[in-house]
Short mmCIF file of N, CA, C and O in Angstrom, two decimals:
data_model
loop_
_atom_site.label_atom_id
_atom_site.label_comp_id
_atom_site.label_asym_id
_atom_site.label_seq_id
_atom_site.Cartn_x
_atom_site.Cartn_y
_atom_site.Cartn_z
N GLU A 1 105.13 69.65 98.99
CA GLU A 1 103.95 68.94 99.45
C GLU A 1 103.31 69.75 100.57
O GLU A 1 103.98 70.27 101.43
N LEU A 2 102.00 69.84 100.53
CA LEU A 2 101.28 70.56 101.58
C LEU A 2 100.88 69.60 102.69
O LEU A 2 100.32 68.53 102.43
N GLN A 3 101.20 69.96 103.90
CA GLN A 3 100.80 69.20 105.08
C GLN A 3 100.02 70.15 105.98
O GLN A 3 100.58 71.11 106.49
N LYS A 4 98.73 69.92 106.12
CA LYS A 4 97.88 70.77 106.96
C LYS A 4 97.99 72.23 106.55
O LYS A 4 98.10 73.13 107.39
N GLY A 5 98.02 72.52 105.25
CA GLY A 5 98.06 73.88 104.74
C GLY A 5 99.43 74.52 104.72
O GLY A 5 99.58 75.67 104.34
N ALA A 6 100.49 73.80 105.12
CA ALA A 6 101.84 74.35 105.14
C ALA A 6 102.75 73.51 104.24
O ALA A 6 102.58 72.31 104.14
N LEU A 7 103.69 74.19 103.58
CA LEU A 7 104.67 73.46 102.77
C LEU A 7 105.55 72.64 103.69
O LEU A 7 106.02 73.12 104.72
N ASP A 8 105.79 71.40 103.29
CA ASP A 8 106.62 70.50 104.08
C ASP A 8 107.30 69.53 103.13
O ASP A 8 106.65 68.92 102.29
N GLY A 9 108.63 69.41 103.22
CA GLY A 9 109.36 68.48 102.37
C GLY A 9 110.05 69.18 101.22
O GLY A 9 110.15 70.40 101.17
N GLU A 10 110.51 68.38 100.28
CA GLU A 10 111.26 68.91 99.14
C GLU A 10 110.34 69.65 98.18
O GLU A 10 109.24 69.18 97.87
N GLN A 11 110.79 70.80 97.71
CA GLN A 11 110.06 71.60 96.74
C GLN A 11 110.99 71.89 95.56
O GLN A 11 112.14 72.28 95.76
N ILE A 12 110.47 71.71 94.35
CA ILE A 12 111.26 71.97 93.15
C ILE A 12 110.44 72.84 92.22
O ILE A 12 109.28 72.53 91.94
N SER A 13 111.03 73.94 91.73
CA SER A 13 110.37 74.77 90.72
C SER A 13 111.21 74.70 89.44
O SER A 13 112.41 74.43 89.48
N TYR A 14 110.56 74.96 88.31
CA TYR A 14 111.19 74.76 87.00
C TYR A 14 111.08 76.01 86.13
O TYR A 14 110.12 76.77 86.23
N TYR A 15 112.07 76.18 85.25
CA TYR A 15 111.99 77.18 84.19
C TYR A 15 111.07 76.64 83.09
O TYR A 15 110.78 75.44 83.05
N GLU A 16 110.64 77.51 82.21
CA GLU A 16 109.78 77.09 81.11
C GLU A 16 110.46 76.06 80.20
O GLU A 16 109.80 75.25 79.57
N ASN A 17 111.81 76.09 80.15
CA ASN A 17 112.54 75.15 79.30
C ASN A 17 112.69 73.76 79.94
O ASN A 17 113.31 72.88 79.38
N GLY A 18 112.13 73.60 81.16
CA GLY A 18 112.17 72.30 81.82
C GLY A 18 113.32 72.13 82.81
O GLY A 18 113.34 71.18 83.58
N GLN A 19 114.28 73.05 82.78
CA GLN A 19 115.40 72.99 83.73
C GLN A 19 114.91 73.36 85.13
O GLN A 19 114.00 74.18 85.28
N ILE A 20 115.54 72.79 86.14
CA ILE A 20 115.21 73.13 87.52
C ILE A 20 115.65 74.55 87.81
O ILE A 20 116.77 74.94 87.51
N ARG A 21 114.75 75.34 88.39
CA ARG A 21 115.04 76.72 88.78
C ARG A 21 115.54 76.76 90.23
O ARG A 21 116.53 77.41 90.54
N GLU A 22 114.82 76.07 91.11
CA GLU A 22 115.15 76.09 92.52
C GLU A 22 114.76 74.77 93.16
O GLU A 22 113.72 74.20 92.84
N LYS A 23 115.61 74.29 94.04
CA LYS A 23 115.36 73.03 94.73
C LYS A 23 115.72 73.22 96.20
O LYS A 23 116.81 73.68 96.52
N GLY A 24 114.77 72.90 97.07
CA GLY A 24 115.03 73.08 98.49
C GLY A 24 114.00 72.36 99.34
O GLY A 24 113.13 71.65 98.82
N PHE A 25 114.11 72.57 100.62
CA PHE A 25 113.23 71.89 101.58
C PHE A 25 112.49 72.90 102.44
O PHE A 25 113.00 73.98 102.74
N PHE A 26 111.28 72.52 102.82
CA PHE A 26 110.46 73.32 103.72
C PHE A 26 110.08 72.47 104.92
O PHE A 26 109.85 71.27 104.79
N VAL A 27 110.01 73.11 106.07
CA VAL A 27 109.47 72.50 107.29
C VAL A 27 108.50 73.52 107.88
O VAL A 27 108.89 74.66 108.15
N ASP A 28 107.26 73.13 108.01
CA ASP A 28 106.23 74.04 108.56
C ASP A 28 106.21 75.37 107.83
O ASP A 28 106.20 76.43 108.46
N ASP A 29 106.24 75.35 106.50
CA ASP A 29 106.13 76.54 105.65
C ASP A 29 107.38 77.43 105.66
O ASP A 29 107.35 78.54 105.17
N MET A 30 108.49 76.95 106.24
CA MET A 30 109.72 77.73 106.27
C MET A 30 110.83 76.95 105.57
O MET A 30 110.93 75.73 105.72
N LYS A 31 111.65 77.69 104.80
CA LYS A 31 112.80 77.03 104.17
C LYS A 31 113.71 76.52 105.27
O LYS A 31 113.96 77.19 106.27
N HIS A 32 114.20 75.29 105.05
CA HIS A 32 115.04 74.66 106.06
C HIS A 32 116.00 73.70 105.37
O HIS A 32 115.59 72.86 104.59
N GLY A 33 117.29 73.87 105.61
CA GLY A 33 118.29 73.03 104.97
C GLY A 33 118.84 73.70 103.72
O GLY A 33 118.74 74.90 103.54
N LYS A 34 119.41 72.90 102.85
CA LYS A 34 120.08 73.41 101.64
C LYS A 34 119.06 73.75 100.56
O LYS A 34 118.19 72.95 100.24
N ASN A 35 119.21 74.94 100.01
CA ASN A 35 118.38 75.43 98.92
C ASN A 35 119.33 75.77 97.78
O ASN A 35 120.29 76.51 97.98
N ILE A 36 119.07 75.24 96.59
CA ILE A 36 119.95 75.48 95.44
C ILE A 36 119.17 76.20 94.36
O ILE A 36 118.07 75.79 93.99
N ILE A 37 119.76 77.28 93.84
CA ILE A 37 119.16 78.05 92.76
C ILE A 37 120.03 77.83 91.52
O ILE A 37 121.25 78.01 91.57
N PHE A 38 119.39 77.45 90.43
CA PHE A 38 120.09 77.11 89.20
C PHE A 38 119.87 78.18 88.13
O PHE A 38 118.89 78.91 88.16
N THR A 39 120.79 78.22 87.16
CA THR A 39 120.59 79.05 85.97
C THR A 39 119.64 78.31 85.02
O THR A 39 119.34 77.14 85.23
N GLU A 40 119.21 78.98 83.99
CA GLU A 40 118.34 78.34 82.99
C GLU A 40 119.04 77.21 82.25
O GLU A 40 118.41 76.42 81.57
N PHE A 41 120.37 77.14 82.39
CA PHE A 41 121.15 76.11 81.71
C PHE A 41 121.56 74.97 82.62
O PHE A 41 122.34 74.11 82.25
N GLY A 42 121.03 74.98 83.87
CA GLY A 42 121.27 73.88 84.79
C GLY A 42 122.51 74.01 85.67
O GLY A 42 122.85 73.10 86.40
N MET A 43 123.18 75.16 85.61
CA MET A 43 124.36 75.37 86.45
C MET A 43 123.94 75.99 87.78
O MET A 43 122.98 76.76 87.83
N ILE A 44 124.65 75.66 88.85
CA ILE A 44 124.31 76.19 90.16
C ILE A 44 124.73 77.66 90.26
O ILE A 44 125.89 78.01 90.07
N ALA A 45 123.75 78.53 90.52
CA ALA A 45 124.01 79.96 90.66
C ALA A 45 124.23 80.35 92.12
O ALA A 45 125.10 81.17 92.42
N ARG A 46 123.43 79.77 93.03
CA ARG A 46 123.54 80.09 94.45
C ARG A 46 123.19 78.86 95.29
O ARG A 46 122.36 78.06 94.89
N GLU A 47 123.83 78.77 96.43
CA GLU A 47 123.49 77.74 97.41
C GLU A 47 123.26 78.46 98.74
O GLU A 47 124.08 79.27 99.16
N ILE A 48 122.13 78.16 99.36
CA ILE A 48 121.78 78.84 100.61
C ILE A 48 121.38 77.78 101.63
O ILE A 48 120.62 76.86 101.31
N ILE A 49 121.91 77.91 102.84
CA ILE A 49 121.54 77.02 103.94
C ILE A 49 120.60 77.79 104.86
O ILE A 49 120.95 78.88 105.34
N TYR A 50 119.42 77.23 105.08
CA TYR A 50 118.42 77.85 105.94
C TYR A 50 118.21 77.02 107.20
O TYR A 50 118.36 75.80 107.20
N LYS A 51 117.83 77.70 108.26
CA LYS A 51 117.37 77.04 109.47
C LYS A 51 116.12 77.79 109.92
O LYS A 51 116.18 78.98 110.24
N ASN A 52 115.00 77.09 109.87
CA ASN A 52 113.72 77.69 110.26
C ASN A 52 113.46 79.01 109.54
O ASN A 52 113.00 79.98 110.13
N GLY A 53 113.74 79.06 108.25
CA GLY A 53 113.45 80.23 107.43
C GLY A 53 114.52 81.31 107.43
O GLY A 53 114.42 82.27 106.68
N GLU A 54 115.55 81.17 108.25
CA GLU A 54 116.61 82.18 108.31
C GLU A 54 117.87 81.67 107.63
O GLU A 54 118.24 80.51 107.79
N ILE A 55 118.53 82.56 106.90
CA ILE A 55 119.76 82.19 106.19
C ILE A 55 120.91 82.03 107.18
O ILE A 55 121.20 82.93 107.96
N LEU A 56 121.55 80.86 107.14
CA LEU A 56 122.73 80.61 107.96
C LEU A 56 124.01 80.82 107.16
O LEU A 56 125.00 81.33 107.66
N LYS A 57 123.97 80.40 105.90
CA LYS A 57 125.17 80.46 105.05
C LYS A 57 124.72 80.60 103.61
O LYS A 57 123.70 80.04 103.20
N GLU A 58 125.49 81.35 102.85
CA GLU A 58 125.14 81.60 101.45
C GLU A 58 126.39 81.59 100.59
O GLU A 58 127.41 82.15 100.97
N LYS A 59 126.30 80.92 99.46
CA LYS A 59 127.41 80.89 98.51
C LYS A 59 126.88 81.31 97.15
O LYS A 59 125.95 80.70 96.62
N ASP A 60 127.46 82.36 96.61
CA ASP A 60 127.05 82.89 95.31
C ASP A 60 128.08 82.46 94.27
O ASP A 60 129.27 82.75 94.41
N ASN A 61 127.64 81.76 93.25
CA ASN A 61 128.55 81.26 92.21
C ASN A 61 128.54 82.12 90.95
O ASN A 61 129.12 81.73 89.95
N ILE A 62 127.90 83.28 90.99
CA ILE A 62 127.75 84.10 89.78
C ILE A 62 129.10 84.51 89.19
O ILE A 62 129.30 84.43 87.98
N ASN A 63 130.05 84.95 90.03
CA ASN A 63 131.37 85.35 89.51
C ASN A 63 132.07 84.19 88.82
O ASN A 63 132.68 84.36 87.77
N GLU A 64 131.99 83.01 89.42
CA GLU A 64 132.59 81.81 88.81
C GLU A 64 131.92 81.51 87.47
O GLU A 64 132.59 81.16 86.50
N LEU A 65 130.60 81.63 87.42
CA LEU A 65 129.87 81.36 86.16
C LEU A 65 130.27 82.36 85.09
O LEU A 65 130.44 81.98 83.93
N GLN A 66 130.42 83.64 85.46
CA GLN A 66 130.79 84.65 84.48
C GLN A 66 132.19 84.38 83.93
O GLN A 66 132.43 84.52 82.74
N SER A 67 133.10 83.94 84.79
CA SER A 67 134.45 83.59 84.34
C SER A 67 134.40 82.42 83.38
O SER A 67 135.07 82.41 82.34
N TRP A 68 133.59 81.41 83.72
CA TRP A 68 133.45 80.22 82.88
C TRP A 68 132.88 80.60 81.52
O TRP A 68 133.35 80.14 80.48
N ILE A 69 131.88 81.48 81.50
CA ILE A 69 131.25 81.91 80.24
C ILE A 69 132.26 82.66 79.38
O ILE A 69 132.34 82.46 78.18
N ASN A 70 133.06 83.54 80.02
CA ASN A 70 134.05 84.33 79.27
C ASN A 70 135.15 83.45 78.70
O ASN A 70 135.69 83.73 77.64
N ILE A 71 135.50 82.36 79.39
CA ILE A 71 136.53 81.44 78.89
C ILE A 71 135.98 80.62 77.73
O ILE A 71 136.65 80.40 76.74
N GLY A 72 134.73 80.14 77.90
CA GLY A 72 134.10 79.27 76.91
C GLY A 72 133.84 80.01 75.66
O GLY A 72 133.90 79.63 74.56
#
């Protein structure tokens, strides 16, 4: 949502197949709080915690997803 020309609040982007691509929050046009990036199949690929646009913590689930795919 735009507030006075700046992104503010929850933002969600989607893949062409309708699955959520990225879900996160903005405050004054800066990412703030938990941001989740999904695969095209709806699985969590990365989780990033932001504070005023800067990364505080990051968790990459790609290795776990690759193991799951190889098992399946």
